[in-house]
Amino acid sequence: MSSNQFSTFWVDERLYGVNIQMVQEITKSMNVTDVPLAPNFIKGLINLRGQIATAVGLKELFELPASDAESGKINVVCKSESYLISLVVDEVGDVLELEDHQFEMTPETVSPKVARFMTGVYKLPNNLLSVIDIKKVIDFLNV
Amino acid sequence: MNKVDMEGALGEFFSECEEILQRVTSVLTKLESHELTSDAIDSLYRDVHTLKGTSQLFGFQRIGLIAHAIEASLEPVRQNKVKLDRQFVDLIFKSLDLIDQILKNPKLDLENDPFLQNELMHILPKMIETSNKRFGGEFQLDHSLIPSEKVSLDTLASISHDELVEQQTQSVNSNTVNQQGDRPQANILKLKSEKNISGEEQQLESSTIRIQVSLLDKLMNLVGEMVLARNQVLQFARTSDNNEFLNLTQRLDLVTSELQDNVMKTRMQPIGSVFSKFQRVVRDLGKELGKSIELVIEGSETELDKSLLEAIKDPLTHIVRNSCDHGIETSEERKKSGKHPTGIILLKAFHEGGHVIIEVRDNGRGLDPKKIISKALEKRIISSEKANELSESEIQQLIFAPGFSTVEHVSSVSGRGVGMDVVKTNVERVGGLIDLSSQPGLGTKIKLIIPLTLAIVPAMVVRNQKDFFAIPQVKLQELIRVDIEENSKSIEKLQGQFVFRLRGDLLPLVDLHDLLAPDSNKIKRNIFNIVILKTESQSYGLVVDEICDTADIVVKPLPQFLKKNEILSGATIMGDGSVALILDTQGVAQKSGAHHVGASKDLKSMIDTKKKTILLDKSEFLFFNLHRPGLFALPLVLVHRLEEFSSNQIEVSGQEQMVKYRGTLLPLINLDRYLGGQSEIVPNGDNKISVIVVSKHNRYFGLVVNEILDILSSDEEIKPLLKEARGVLGNLINSDKKVLTILDALGIIDDILGIPKNKQPLKKLAKTKILFAEDTVFFARMVKKVLEDAGAEVDHFENGQLALDRLKKSDASTYSLILSDIEMPVLNGYDFAKQVRGDAKFQKLPLIALTTRFNKIDQKKGLESGFNKYLEKLKSDELLEAVHELIGVR
């Protein structure tokens, strides 16, 4: 493992990334069907050209405080095994190619509410990128 | 026959052959566990005979020959001269395999297929040889088809149907059979090309065509998309008033539906086609492993999409093989652990909530957690620290881990390079789930949950607020719209829950809005749109904002985590491209507690079923309470129905209270007042009264009680009260040691109707022996007691036949009198009476019918059948009077 490409995005002004191999596509906000009785981070279901994806609000998933800022406009659709999960994020960033030496394990101080979905952190020159593991998200959903 | 007919006929021939093979296989497999009845052997024989006949008709001479050999060898079995044994059955199985192969590939090149050559050469002569050996020459083969009892390989080899007739007359040297091994194969078997068969094949090719499943998949997906597109067009068409366009859309609609139906048809197959193969698998494996295993198949008619069927075939085979290999123990082991020596594997398929569930259950040794852990450690699937933390089910899940296999040695049976991980992957590939549960020593259950993702289902679309939900139409019973303003009484509240009175039955209502948003305020509705849904156990009404339309939907599975709320079974894409959720009707009922509301309904249905199955060893009582201390009960056999009425339905006529019930008036009997208590009917908190409906004199009477509690079975006798009390039969003690007062419902009704009780004292019935037929334990006990108390001796039998058998063994003077119920199993009262009267010995024997079917017509029928008297049950005084009268007359 020499390098990895990450699709990055912003949630509540923080930078996150997902391994690009997991990302199927990125779309603007779509018509969402509510799922009754589901936890609040389940934003609903969207029709992705005949396939149904579950929209998961990252802000709600990470239990970040609600803010007035415009949020949840973009869907980062990820595929893992048979699951089609759409991460609802605020803004999409660049695709970054990162080196192993930039990587560090998730520091202990990171709130466990977010840390449980992370594989680690990449140190960017002027920022930090939290790597989200889709499988961990799905595992969490399935518990 | 023209070409088309011929093609159709050939197709039928093939499917018939397949059916026959399946049937024969299943009959033969039964042989292992059960003795074959002569019926089964006859059907076996008939099937093989049909196979022979039709295959010859269609020019498949080779099949005909094999079938003939089987038939011939079965003949002595049929005549009971020989028993089918294992070896013999094996031989038949092998020949069936051969037929199967020829059927699958009629063009099969026998000359270049050493395997088949070998098979053909070995089996046929051997079969005939075996059967001959067995019959010790006694049995001769039918000479019309096969040359002699010893068929030569040369004959077989050179037979083509043109020459068959000629060949048949020839007698062939029997030595060739034994010499077959020495000869070079190629010389022996020179099957000539069968011109006619190739001719058939050309026609066959034009009637059936092999298609890649992937192509069918594509077709299916496209049809799915087309249905959606059609839906969109239809939706759009609603806004248009262009007639031409509307006509076109109508045609499009029709054609699409038809296309969809037909594409579906190409793919649906009953799962039995896969299941039946396992009979053989299990049988062969059991033999190979030296175990006795029986395969039980349920739900083989469950239809499943072809591609899914294909996809689960291998995993299922693996699971079944595993069950045989690892699950079921050897007979000795089973005996040691106190089990039946024959292990059972249950294969069961059924539809459930948009899925097909396939269960493979065995009653074998179960999974051994220790063994699994040590294996997992050895294979480095888990670390030793982790091993200690695993729960039992987590340990069981380990067998699905890649590279895991619990057998010490890779056996030919289940160790074929694939493990349960492959099974899991395969099942999950088609969107299925695999679930495993096992109890050490008791067995293992593996459940495959296969989604109907490919299926298009007709559904009803309903609206709640802004969201649309689909309900599969199979769950739908009817739609009802109730306007409260027009009919304010129709929607009522029962213990805080809405119920609707549907043709006299209470239907629990579930408001979709309340269910989906339990925290929000309840909506006040003036109009109830009710979708009546049925679940396994009951029906309920779902109240929705709007009932929109029907639509054909493509069911898309939901991710597991969205099914946690249990009210959703899937999702679909609507005509406008939006996603709609599919409601799981069973889940909705459970979530809403509609099944609690329906509790009294359960008791009702219990009564309905109870009435059908009269238990012979116990009497049953419905118990309830009144507005007075103590528990009260009625014999369940008297109860017609349980009802609940609103107190404002009670109408008064003169002194009597009644309610409208099924188009007539139901007189209410206030048990409290009758027993000397409260004179007013007291409704419960919801202004309801509970009523037990009892039928008597062909009329219904409603006994008003406070609360209906439960049903009690008791084999205790009813103990009479010390002092006779009005309307009471006696006492009974229930399992909680509480005393139940058994009420004399019929007596109470008579009393209220003013029918007087006969108080005249009667003489003792000394030296009177009475034959008594009655199937209901409660009545039997009561009557027996009455008669015995009066001094008579009573022989009781549970149905007419038993009583008749006893009677026939007796003299004309053994019994002084016969008492009989009318409705009894095996031999009913009317027929019983006719048979008694049919015997000259008993023509004058007094015969009394005791029944609850007490009306003029039945009475007439009874008297015509030969009864002297036709009496109503539980009227001991009348009975005793009649007994005295008839015996006195004699």
XYZ file of C-alpha atoms in Angstrom, chain B residues 291-542:
252
model
C -26.741 -43.679 8.166
C -30.465 -43.892 8.154
C -31.824 -40.561 7.010
C -35.280 -39.520 5.985
C -35.948 -36.371 4.017
C -39.230 -34.607 4.621
C -40.248 -31.988 2.098
C -42.775 -29.259 2.689
C -43.970 -26.450 0.482
C -42.574 -27.795 -2.747
C -45.257 -25.861 -4.637
C -43.727 -22.551 -3.568
C -42.824 -20.734 -6.733
C -39.537 -19.052 -7.153
C -37.900 -17.195 -9.924
C -35.821 -19.490 -12.086
C -32.609 -17.579 -11.611
C -33.059 -17.577 -7.862
C -33.810 -21.249 -8.030
C -30.574 -21.822 -9.862
C -28.707 -19.616 -7.466
C -29.846 -21.477 -4.384
C -29.511 -24.948 -5.820
C -25.839 -25.350 -5.043
C -25.892 -23.736 -1.625
C -28.900 -25.843 -0.754
C -27.225 -29.008 -1.943
C -24.256 -28.169 0.161
C -26.374 -27.540 3.223
C -28.301 -30.767 2.764
C -25.096 -32.702 2.245
C -23.655 -31.093 5.338
C -26.700 -32.114 7.317
C -26.293 -35.690 6.156
C -22.570 -35.746 6.690
C -22.083 -33.777 9.883
C -25.543 -33.221 11.274
C -27.197 -36.607 11.409
C -25.429 -39.176 13.542
C -25.108 -42.823 12.763
C -27.989 -45.005 13.885
C -25.928 -46.390 16.761
C -24.996 -42.941 18.016
C -28.585 -41.875 17.738
C -29.791 -44.854 19.690
C -27.226 -44.158 22.375
C -28.474 -40.619 22.815
C -32.020 -41.868 22.955
C -33.113 -40.691 19.544
C -34.957 -42.521 16.834
C -32.350 -44.352 14.755
C -33.567 -42.636 11.620
C -32.480 -39.023 11.385
C -34.819 -36.552 9.789
C -33.965 -33.669 7.524
C -36.790 -31.252 6.883
C -36.750 -29.142 3.760
C -39.398 -26.489 3.848
C -40.185 -23.548 1.620
C -42.754 -20.833 2.038
C -43.497 -17.235 1.215
C -43.226 -14.681 3.940
C -43.328 -10.928 3.653
C -41.943 -10.631 0.153
C -39.408 -13.346 0.728
C -39.177 -16.983 0.050
C -37.950 -18.746 3.139
C -36.228 -22.059 2.795
C -35.495 -23.984 5.921
C -33.222 -26.953 6.207
C -33.664 -28.524 9.587
C -32.118 -31.689 10.916
C -32.514 -33.464 14.219
C -28.908 -34.481 14.362
C -26.143 -33.705 16.777
C -26.118 -29.950 16.321
C -23.039 -27.783 16.250
C -20.415 -28.380 18.877
C -19.137 -24.967 19.991
C -15.890 -26.396 21.389
C -15.081 -28.119 18.169
C -15.826 -24.982 16.204
C -13.611 -22.834 18.401
C -10.678 -25.193 18.313
C -10.998 -25.407 14.557
C -11.252 -21.661 14.213
C -8.146 -21.253 16.358
C -6.300 -23.833 14.372
C -7.196 -22.170 11.099
C -6.323 -18.809 12.617
C -9.750 -17.431 11.904
C -9.973 -15.944 15.361
C -7.481 -15.111 18.072
C -7.561 -17.010 21.352
C -8.483 -13.856 23.307
C -11.413 -13.271 21.027
C -12.500 -16.863 21.313
C -13.369 -16.359 24.954
C -15.539 -13.371 24.254
C -17.713 -14.970 21.628
C -21.328 -15.645 22.341
C -22.832 -18.946 21.352
C -24.439 -17.593 18.217
C -21.221 -15.835 17.262
C -19.437 -19.142 17.556
C -22.013 -20.737 15.325
C -21.527 -17.973 12.796
C -17.865 -18.942 12.578
C -18.695 -21.823 10.293
C -19.456 -19.213 7.655
C -15.947 -17.817 7.923
C -13.796 -18.345 4.835
C -11.537 -21.349 5.121
C -13.531 -23.017 7.822
C -14.484 -26.657 7.733
C -15.174 -28.788 10.784
C -14.531 -32.170 9.256
C -11.193 -33.604 10.178
C -10.848 -35.193 6.801
C -12.065 -33.803 3.586
C -14.671 -36.360 2.688
C -16.103 -37.014 -0.709
C -19.439 -36.040 0.706
C -19.282 -32.468 1.769
C -15.659 -31.546 1.526
C -15.606 -30.660 -2.081
C -13.480 -27.612 -1.801
C -16.382 -25.380 -0.880
C -17.335 -24.444 2.599
C -20.208 -22.687 4.219
C -18.530 -19.403 3.338
C -19.208 -20.117 -0.311
C -22.777 -21.009 0.538
C -23.154 -17.729 2.324
C -21.617 -15.751 -0.483
C -23.846 -17.411 -3.032
C -26.980 -16.751 -1.067
C -25.994 -13.180 -0.414
C -25.191 -12.630 -4.023
C -28.864 -12.926 -4.875
C -29.679 -10.576 -2.031
C -30.574 -13.373 0.338
C -29.709 -13.968 3.917
C -28.630 -17.064 5.696
C -29.464 -17.698 9.284
C -28.291 -20.519 11.446
C -29.368 -21.785 14.789
C -28.302 -24.939 16.451
C -28.758 -26.705 19.718
C -26.115 -29.229 20.595
C -27.646 -32.668 20.619
C -30.939 -31.533 19.191
C -30.153 -30.442 15.687
C -29.446 -27.546 13.417
C -31.703 -25.209 11.519
C -30.453 -23.250 8.574
C -32.762 -20.682 7.128
C -32.299 -19.120 3.727
C -34.209 -15.926 3.224
C -34.434 -15.295 -0.470
C -35.926 -11.988 -1.545
C -38.370 -11.688 -4.378
C -36.351 -8.855 -5.804
C -37.167 -9.839 -9.314
C -40.835 -10.103 -8.742
C -43.307 -7.532 -9.825
C -46.239 -7.496 -7.471
C -49.593 -5.820 -7.748
C -50.030 -3.420 -4.880
C -52.412 -0.851 -3.472
C -50.935 2.584 -2.950
C -52.097 4.588 0.046
C -51.139 8.006 1.287
C -50.223 9.196 4.733
C -49.541 12.919 4.884
C -47.199 13.480 1.971
C -45.793 9.982 1.838
C -46.988 7.082 -0.245
C -46.960 3.486 0.852
C -47.545 0.327 -1.113
C -49.421 -2.660 0.263
C -49.155 -5.948 -1.611
C -52.603 -6.830 -2.874
C -52.409 -10.382 -1.644
C -52.716 -8.984 1.848
C -55.709 -6.881 0.943
C -59.201 -7.977 1.849
C -61.371 -5.000 1.145
C -61.546 -1.241 1.205
C -64.073 0.653 3.262
C -64.839 4.320 3.597
C -66.713 5.424 6.654
C -68.108 8.900 7.085
C -68.472 9.587 10.783
C -71.069 12.247 10.197
C -73.325 9.848 8.400
C -72.882 6.997 10.765
C -71.431 8.084 14.048
C -71.755 4.720 15.705
C -69.762 2.653 13.262
C -66.336 3.563 14.595
C -66.143 2.856 18.283
C -63.546 2.826 20.963
C -62.614 -0.281 22.846
C -60.118 0.147 25.656
C -58.857 3.298 23.998
C -58.428 1.611 20.635
C -60.606 2.238 17.645
C -62.612 -0.649 16.367
C -64.946 -0.954 13.465
C -67.954 -3.163 13.329
C -67.657 -5.118 10.134
C -70.724 -7.239 9.509
C -71.092 -8.036 13.160
C -67.425 -8.718 13.888
C -65.159 -6.285 15.627
C -62.304 -5.181 13.463
C -59.404 -3.520 15.243
C -58.303 -0.334 13.528
C -54.763 0.953 13.216
C -54.226 4.530 12.225
C -51.234 4.682 9.923
C -50.538 8.223 10.979
C -50.352 7.333 14.664
C -48.243 4.333 13.891
C -45.682 6.217 11.836
C -45.521 9.233 14.081
C -46.418 7.998 17.541
C -45.274 11.203 19.225
C -47.318 13.613 17.188
C -50.862 14.557 17.971
C -53.533 12.192 16.859
C -55.514 13.427 13.945
C -59.205 13.754 14.300
C -60.752 12.152 11.295
C -64.220 12.615 9.992
C -63.751 10.214 7.174
C -62.078 6.915 7.734
C -60.470 5.327 4.719
C -59.982 1.786 5.895
C -57.844 -0.764 4.157
C -58.737 -4.154 5.560
C -55.695 -6.362 5.696
C -55.295 -9.929 6.655
C -52.425 -11.431 8.511
C -51.835 -15.008 9.427
C -53.985 -14.901 12.498
C -56.560 -12.206 11.929
C -57.717 -9.170 10.036
C -57.419 -5.524 10.915
C -58.222 -2.214 9.355
C -55.526 0.263 8.471
